[in-house]
mmCIF file of C-alpha atoms in Angstrom:
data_model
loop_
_atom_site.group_PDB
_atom_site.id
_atom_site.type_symbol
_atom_site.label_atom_id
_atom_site.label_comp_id
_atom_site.label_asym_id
_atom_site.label_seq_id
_atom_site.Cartn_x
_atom_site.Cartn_y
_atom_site.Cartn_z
ATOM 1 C CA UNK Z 1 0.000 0.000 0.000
ATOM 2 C CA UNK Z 2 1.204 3.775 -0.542
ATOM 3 C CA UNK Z 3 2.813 4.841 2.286
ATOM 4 C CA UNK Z 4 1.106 8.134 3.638
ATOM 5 C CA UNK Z 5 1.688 11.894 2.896
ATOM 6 C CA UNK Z 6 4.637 13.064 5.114
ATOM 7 C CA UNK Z 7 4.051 16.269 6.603
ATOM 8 C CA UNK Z 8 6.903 18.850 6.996
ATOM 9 C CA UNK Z 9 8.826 19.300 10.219
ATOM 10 C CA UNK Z 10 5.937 21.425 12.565
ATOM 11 C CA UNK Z 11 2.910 19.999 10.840
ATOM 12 C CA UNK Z 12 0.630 17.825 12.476
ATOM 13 C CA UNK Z 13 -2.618 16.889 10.796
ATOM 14 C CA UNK Z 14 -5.042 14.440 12.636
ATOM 15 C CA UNK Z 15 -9.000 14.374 12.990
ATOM 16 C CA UNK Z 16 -9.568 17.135 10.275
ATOM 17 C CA UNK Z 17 -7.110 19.525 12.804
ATOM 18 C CA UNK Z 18 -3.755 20.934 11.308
ATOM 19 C CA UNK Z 19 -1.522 22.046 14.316
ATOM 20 C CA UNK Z 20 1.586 24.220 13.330
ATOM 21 C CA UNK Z 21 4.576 24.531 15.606
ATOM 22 C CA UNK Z 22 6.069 27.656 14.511
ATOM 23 C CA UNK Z 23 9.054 29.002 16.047
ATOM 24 C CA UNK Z 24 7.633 33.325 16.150
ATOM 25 C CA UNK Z 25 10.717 34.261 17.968
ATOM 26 C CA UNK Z 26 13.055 33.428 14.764
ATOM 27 C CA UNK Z 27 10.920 35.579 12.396
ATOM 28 C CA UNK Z 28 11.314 38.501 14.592
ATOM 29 C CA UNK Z 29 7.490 38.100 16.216
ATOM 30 C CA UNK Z 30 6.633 38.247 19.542
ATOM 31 C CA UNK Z 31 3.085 39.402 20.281
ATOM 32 C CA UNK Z 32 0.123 37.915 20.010
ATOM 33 C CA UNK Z 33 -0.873 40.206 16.993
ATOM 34 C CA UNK Z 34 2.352 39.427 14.904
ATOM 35 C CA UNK Z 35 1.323 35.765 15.706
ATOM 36 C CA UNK Z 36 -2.022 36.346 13.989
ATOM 37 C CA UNK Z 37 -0.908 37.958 11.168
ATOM 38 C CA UNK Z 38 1.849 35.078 10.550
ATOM 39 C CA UNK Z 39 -0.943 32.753 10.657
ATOM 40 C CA UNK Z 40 -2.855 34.694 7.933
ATOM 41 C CA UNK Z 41 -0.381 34.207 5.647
ATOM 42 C CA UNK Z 42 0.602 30.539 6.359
ATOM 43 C CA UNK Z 43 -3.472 29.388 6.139
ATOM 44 C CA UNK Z 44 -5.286 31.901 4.284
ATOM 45 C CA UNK Z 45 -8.662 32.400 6.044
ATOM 46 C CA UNK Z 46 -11.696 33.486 4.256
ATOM 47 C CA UNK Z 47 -13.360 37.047 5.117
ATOM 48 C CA UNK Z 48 -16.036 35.525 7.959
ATOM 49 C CA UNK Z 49 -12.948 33.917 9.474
ATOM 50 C CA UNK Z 50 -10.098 36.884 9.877
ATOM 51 C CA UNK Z 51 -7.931 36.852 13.091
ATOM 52 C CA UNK Z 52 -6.857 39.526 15.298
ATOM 53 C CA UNK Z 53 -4.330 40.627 12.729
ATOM 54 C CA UNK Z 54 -7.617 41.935 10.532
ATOM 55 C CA UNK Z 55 -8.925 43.782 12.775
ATOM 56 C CA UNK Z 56 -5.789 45.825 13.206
ATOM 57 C CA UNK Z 57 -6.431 48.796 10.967
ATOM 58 C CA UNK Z 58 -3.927 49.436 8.264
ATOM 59 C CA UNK Z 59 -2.058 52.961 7.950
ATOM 60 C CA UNK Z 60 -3.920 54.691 5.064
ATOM 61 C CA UNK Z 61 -2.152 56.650 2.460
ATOM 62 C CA UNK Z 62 -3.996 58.642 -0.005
ATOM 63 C CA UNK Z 63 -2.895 59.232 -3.287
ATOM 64 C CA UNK Z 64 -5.337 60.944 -4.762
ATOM 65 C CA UNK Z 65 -4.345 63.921 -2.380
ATOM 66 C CA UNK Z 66 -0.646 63.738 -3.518
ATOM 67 C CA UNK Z 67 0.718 62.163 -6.368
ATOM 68 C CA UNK Z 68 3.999 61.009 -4.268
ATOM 69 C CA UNK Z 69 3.670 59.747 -0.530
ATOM 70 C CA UNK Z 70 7.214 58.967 0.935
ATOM 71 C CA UNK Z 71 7.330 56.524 3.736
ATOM 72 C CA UNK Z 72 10.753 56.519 5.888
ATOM 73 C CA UNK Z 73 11.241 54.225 8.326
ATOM 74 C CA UNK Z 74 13.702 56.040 11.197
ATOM 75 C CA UNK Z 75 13.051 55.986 14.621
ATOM 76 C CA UNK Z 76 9.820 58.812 14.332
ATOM 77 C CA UNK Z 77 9.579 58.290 11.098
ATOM 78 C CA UNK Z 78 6.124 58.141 9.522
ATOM 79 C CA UNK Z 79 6.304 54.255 7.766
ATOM 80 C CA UNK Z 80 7.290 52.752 11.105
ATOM 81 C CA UNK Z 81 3.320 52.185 11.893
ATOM 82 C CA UNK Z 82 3.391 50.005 8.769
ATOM 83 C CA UNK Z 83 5.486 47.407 9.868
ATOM 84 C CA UNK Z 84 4.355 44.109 10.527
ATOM 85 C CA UNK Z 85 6.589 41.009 11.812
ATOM 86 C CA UNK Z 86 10.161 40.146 11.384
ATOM 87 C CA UNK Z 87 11.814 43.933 11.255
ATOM 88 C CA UNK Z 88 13.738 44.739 14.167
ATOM 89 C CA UNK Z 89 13.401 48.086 16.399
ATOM 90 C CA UNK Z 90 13.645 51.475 14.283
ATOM 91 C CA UNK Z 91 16.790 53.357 14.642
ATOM 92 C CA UNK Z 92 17.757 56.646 13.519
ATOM 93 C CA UNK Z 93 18.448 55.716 9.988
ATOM 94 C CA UNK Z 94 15.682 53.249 9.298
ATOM 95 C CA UNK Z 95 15.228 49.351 10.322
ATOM 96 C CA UNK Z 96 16.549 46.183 9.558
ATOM 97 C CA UNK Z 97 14.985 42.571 8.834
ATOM 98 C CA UNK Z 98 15.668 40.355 11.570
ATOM 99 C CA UNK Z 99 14.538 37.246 10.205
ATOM 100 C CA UNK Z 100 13.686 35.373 6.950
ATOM 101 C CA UNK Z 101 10.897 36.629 6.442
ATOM 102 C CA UNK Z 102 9.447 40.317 7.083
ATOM 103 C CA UNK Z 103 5.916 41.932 6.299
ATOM 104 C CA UNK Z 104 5.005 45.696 5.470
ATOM 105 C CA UNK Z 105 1.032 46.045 5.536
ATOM 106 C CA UNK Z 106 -1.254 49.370 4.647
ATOM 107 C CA UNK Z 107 -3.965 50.803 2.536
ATOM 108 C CA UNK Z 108 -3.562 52.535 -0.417
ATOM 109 C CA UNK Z 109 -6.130 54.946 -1.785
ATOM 110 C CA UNK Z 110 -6.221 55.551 -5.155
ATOM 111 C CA UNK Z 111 -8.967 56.033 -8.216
ATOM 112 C CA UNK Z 112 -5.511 54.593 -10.944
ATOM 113 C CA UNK Z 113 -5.528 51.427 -9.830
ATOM 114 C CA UNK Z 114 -2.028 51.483 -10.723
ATOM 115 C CA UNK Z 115 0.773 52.240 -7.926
ATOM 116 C CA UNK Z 116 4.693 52.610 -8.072
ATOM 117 C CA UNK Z 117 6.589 51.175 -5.020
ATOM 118 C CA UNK Z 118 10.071 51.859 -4.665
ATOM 119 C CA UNK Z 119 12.096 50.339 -1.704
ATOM 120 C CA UNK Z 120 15.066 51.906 -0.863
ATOM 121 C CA UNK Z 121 18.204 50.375 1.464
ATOM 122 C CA UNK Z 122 20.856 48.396 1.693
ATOM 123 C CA UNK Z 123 22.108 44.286 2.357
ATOM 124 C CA UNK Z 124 23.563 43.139 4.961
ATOM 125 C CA UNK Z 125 26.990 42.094 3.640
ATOM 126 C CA UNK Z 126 30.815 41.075 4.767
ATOM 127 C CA UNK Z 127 33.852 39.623 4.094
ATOM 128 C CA UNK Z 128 32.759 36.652 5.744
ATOM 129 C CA UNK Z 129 29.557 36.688 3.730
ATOM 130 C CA UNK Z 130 29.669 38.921 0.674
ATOM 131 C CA UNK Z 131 26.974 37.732 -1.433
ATOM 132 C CA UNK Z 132 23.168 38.254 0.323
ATOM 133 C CA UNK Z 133 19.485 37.347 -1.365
ATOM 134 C CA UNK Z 134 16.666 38.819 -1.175
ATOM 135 C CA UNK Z 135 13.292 38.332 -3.322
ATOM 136 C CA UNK Z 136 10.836 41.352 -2.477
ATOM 137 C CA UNK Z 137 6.831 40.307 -3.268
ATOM 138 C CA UNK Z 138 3.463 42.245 -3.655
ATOM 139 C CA UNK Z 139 0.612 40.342 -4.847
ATOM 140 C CA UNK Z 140 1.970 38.775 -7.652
ATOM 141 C CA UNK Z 141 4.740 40.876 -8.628
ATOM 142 C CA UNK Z 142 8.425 39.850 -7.089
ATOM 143 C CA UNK Z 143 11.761 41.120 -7.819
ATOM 144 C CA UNK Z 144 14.509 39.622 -7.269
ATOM 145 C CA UNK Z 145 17.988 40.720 -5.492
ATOM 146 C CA UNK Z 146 21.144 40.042 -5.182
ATOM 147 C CA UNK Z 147 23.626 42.301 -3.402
ATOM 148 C CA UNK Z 148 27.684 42.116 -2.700
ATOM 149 C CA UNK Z 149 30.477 43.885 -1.202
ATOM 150 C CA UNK Z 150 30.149 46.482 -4.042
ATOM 151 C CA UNK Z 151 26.896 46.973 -4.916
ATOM 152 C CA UNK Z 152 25.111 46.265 -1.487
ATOM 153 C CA UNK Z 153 22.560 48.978 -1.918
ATOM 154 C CA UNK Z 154 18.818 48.286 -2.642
ATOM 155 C CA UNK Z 155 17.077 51.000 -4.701
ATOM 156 C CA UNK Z 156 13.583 48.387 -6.628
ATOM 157 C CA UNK Z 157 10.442 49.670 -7.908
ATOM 158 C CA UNK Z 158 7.421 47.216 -8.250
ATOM 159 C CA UNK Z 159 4.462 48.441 -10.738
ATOM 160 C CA UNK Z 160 1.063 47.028 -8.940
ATOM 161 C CA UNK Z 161 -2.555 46.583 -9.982
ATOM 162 C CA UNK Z 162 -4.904 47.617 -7.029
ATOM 163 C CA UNK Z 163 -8.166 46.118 -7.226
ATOM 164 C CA UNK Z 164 -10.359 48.432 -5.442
ATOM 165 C CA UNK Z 165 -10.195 52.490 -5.314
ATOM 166 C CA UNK Z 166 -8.872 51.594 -1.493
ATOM 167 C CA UNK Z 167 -6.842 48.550 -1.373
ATOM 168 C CA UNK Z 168 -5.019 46.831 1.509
ATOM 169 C CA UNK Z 169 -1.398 45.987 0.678
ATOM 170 C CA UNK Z 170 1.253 44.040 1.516
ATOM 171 C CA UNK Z 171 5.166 43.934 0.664
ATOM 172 C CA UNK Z 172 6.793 40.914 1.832
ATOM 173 C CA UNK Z 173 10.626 40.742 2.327
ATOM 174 C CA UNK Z 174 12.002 37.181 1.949
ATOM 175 C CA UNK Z 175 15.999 37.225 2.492
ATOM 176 C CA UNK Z 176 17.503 33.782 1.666
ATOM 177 C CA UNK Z 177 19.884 32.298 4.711
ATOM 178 C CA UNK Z 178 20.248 36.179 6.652
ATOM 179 C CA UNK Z 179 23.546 36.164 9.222
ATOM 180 C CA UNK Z 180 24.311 37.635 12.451
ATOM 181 C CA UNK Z 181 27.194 40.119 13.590
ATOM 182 C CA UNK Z 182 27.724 37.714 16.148
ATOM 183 C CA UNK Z 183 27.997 34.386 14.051
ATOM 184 C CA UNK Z 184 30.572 35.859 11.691
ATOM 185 C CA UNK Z 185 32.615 37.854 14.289
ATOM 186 C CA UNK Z 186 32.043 40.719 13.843
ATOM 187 C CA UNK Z 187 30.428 42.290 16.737
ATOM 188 C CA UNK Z 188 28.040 41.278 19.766
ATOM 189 C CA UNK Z 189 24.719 41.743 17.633
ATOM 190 C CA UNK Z 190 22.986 38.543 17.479
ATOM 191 C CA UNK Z 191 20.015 39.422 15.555
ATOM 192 C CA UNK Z 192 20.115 37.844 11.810
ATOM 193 C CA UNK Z 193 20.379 40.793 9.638
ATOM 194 C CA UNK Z 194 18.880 41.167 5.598
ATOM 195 C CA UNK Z 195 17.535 44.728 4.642
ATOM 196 C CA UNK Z 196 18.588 47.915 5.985
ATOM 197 C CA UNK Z 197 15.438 49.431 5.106
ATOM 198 C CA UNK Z 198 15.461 53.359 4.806
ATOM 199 C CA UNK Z 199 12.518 54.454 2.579
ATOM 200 C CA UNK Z 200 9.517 53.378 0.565
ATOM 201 C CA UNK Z 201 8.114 55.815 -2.050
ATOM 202 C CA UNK Z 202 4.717 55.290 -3.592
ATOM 203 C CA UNK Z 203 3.692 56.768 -6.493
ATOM 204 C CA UNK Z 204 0.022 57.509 -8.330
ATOM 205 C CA UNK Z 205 0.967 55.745 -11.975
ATOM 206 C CA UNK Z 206 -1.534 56.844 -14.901
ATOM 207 C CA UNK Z 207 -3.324 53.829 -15.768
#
């Protein structure tokens, strides 16, 4: 007889009930609501269903105000509400991914449709690990990125399709095996570093 479906390492399925085993801590979450919103994204729940994370409500940025809405992501600066799980805290240049996986989340506003996102920052890279990965996804547009020693800044613009004249949106940051300071010797810092994040700029495109 064929031999069962194995699940992957955290899954448990038995009596209709899936059970995941997720370790929050390692994707930079540790709150209950950061939990939630992981959990949206990992099983997909349909709108009479929505966790705590949906409640939450999303920063909205209108641009049929201003053409051009830029989001910086400093200590007080004013993108720093828009950050979900897996970013570290905000310091006075911007933030930094501090896990494989990180999550931006808002609502856009706009009678286009259409919406320019450019992400602006830098990879965490070092002798001791001078190539770093990163794949950057909204809906279904990704872009690929691939940083080194020389060319470790990130400057990517995405070109979306909104659905609805007020959309929520989310940019996910996946960074492919992200190192610590401490690991490769060079300082204390144990968090696992990917993005330097400084800016996001969002832009009204003519449809």
């Amino acid at each position: 007889p064929a031999e069962p479906p194995r699940w992957a390492t955290g899954i448990d399925i038995s009596g209709g009930v899936i059970r995941c085993d997720l370790d929050c801590a390692s994707l930079g979450i540790h709150d209950v609501a950061g939990a939630a919103q992981l959990l949206e994204v990992v099983l997909p729940l349909n709108d009479a269903a929505k966790t705590l994370a949906s409640a939450q409500p999303a920063t909205t940025i209108d641009l049929n105000d201003q053409a051009s809405v830029e989001l910086k992501f400093a200590r007080d600066g004013n993108g720093v509400a828009c950050l979900d799980w897996g970013w570290g805290d905000p310091e006075h240049w911007g933030v930094w991914t501090v896990a494989e996986a990180a999550r931006i989340t808002m609502s856009l506003k706009t009678n286009t449709h259409a919406v320019g996102i450019q992400i602006r920052g830098a990879m965490f890279v070092h002798e001791a690990s001078p190539i770093a990965r990163m794949t950057i996804l909204c809906g279904n547009v990704y872009h690929d990125v691939e940083a080194g020693l020389e060319n470790r800044e990130v400057d990517v613009t995405l070109q979306v399709s909104l659905k609805d004249e007020t959309s929520h949106t989310a940019l996910s940051f996946d960074v492919a095996q992200p190192r610590s300071p401490l690991e490769l010797g060079i300082s204390s810092d144990p968090r696992t570093l990917g993005l330097a994040l400084n800016s996001i700029t969002l832009t009204r495109l003519p449809e």
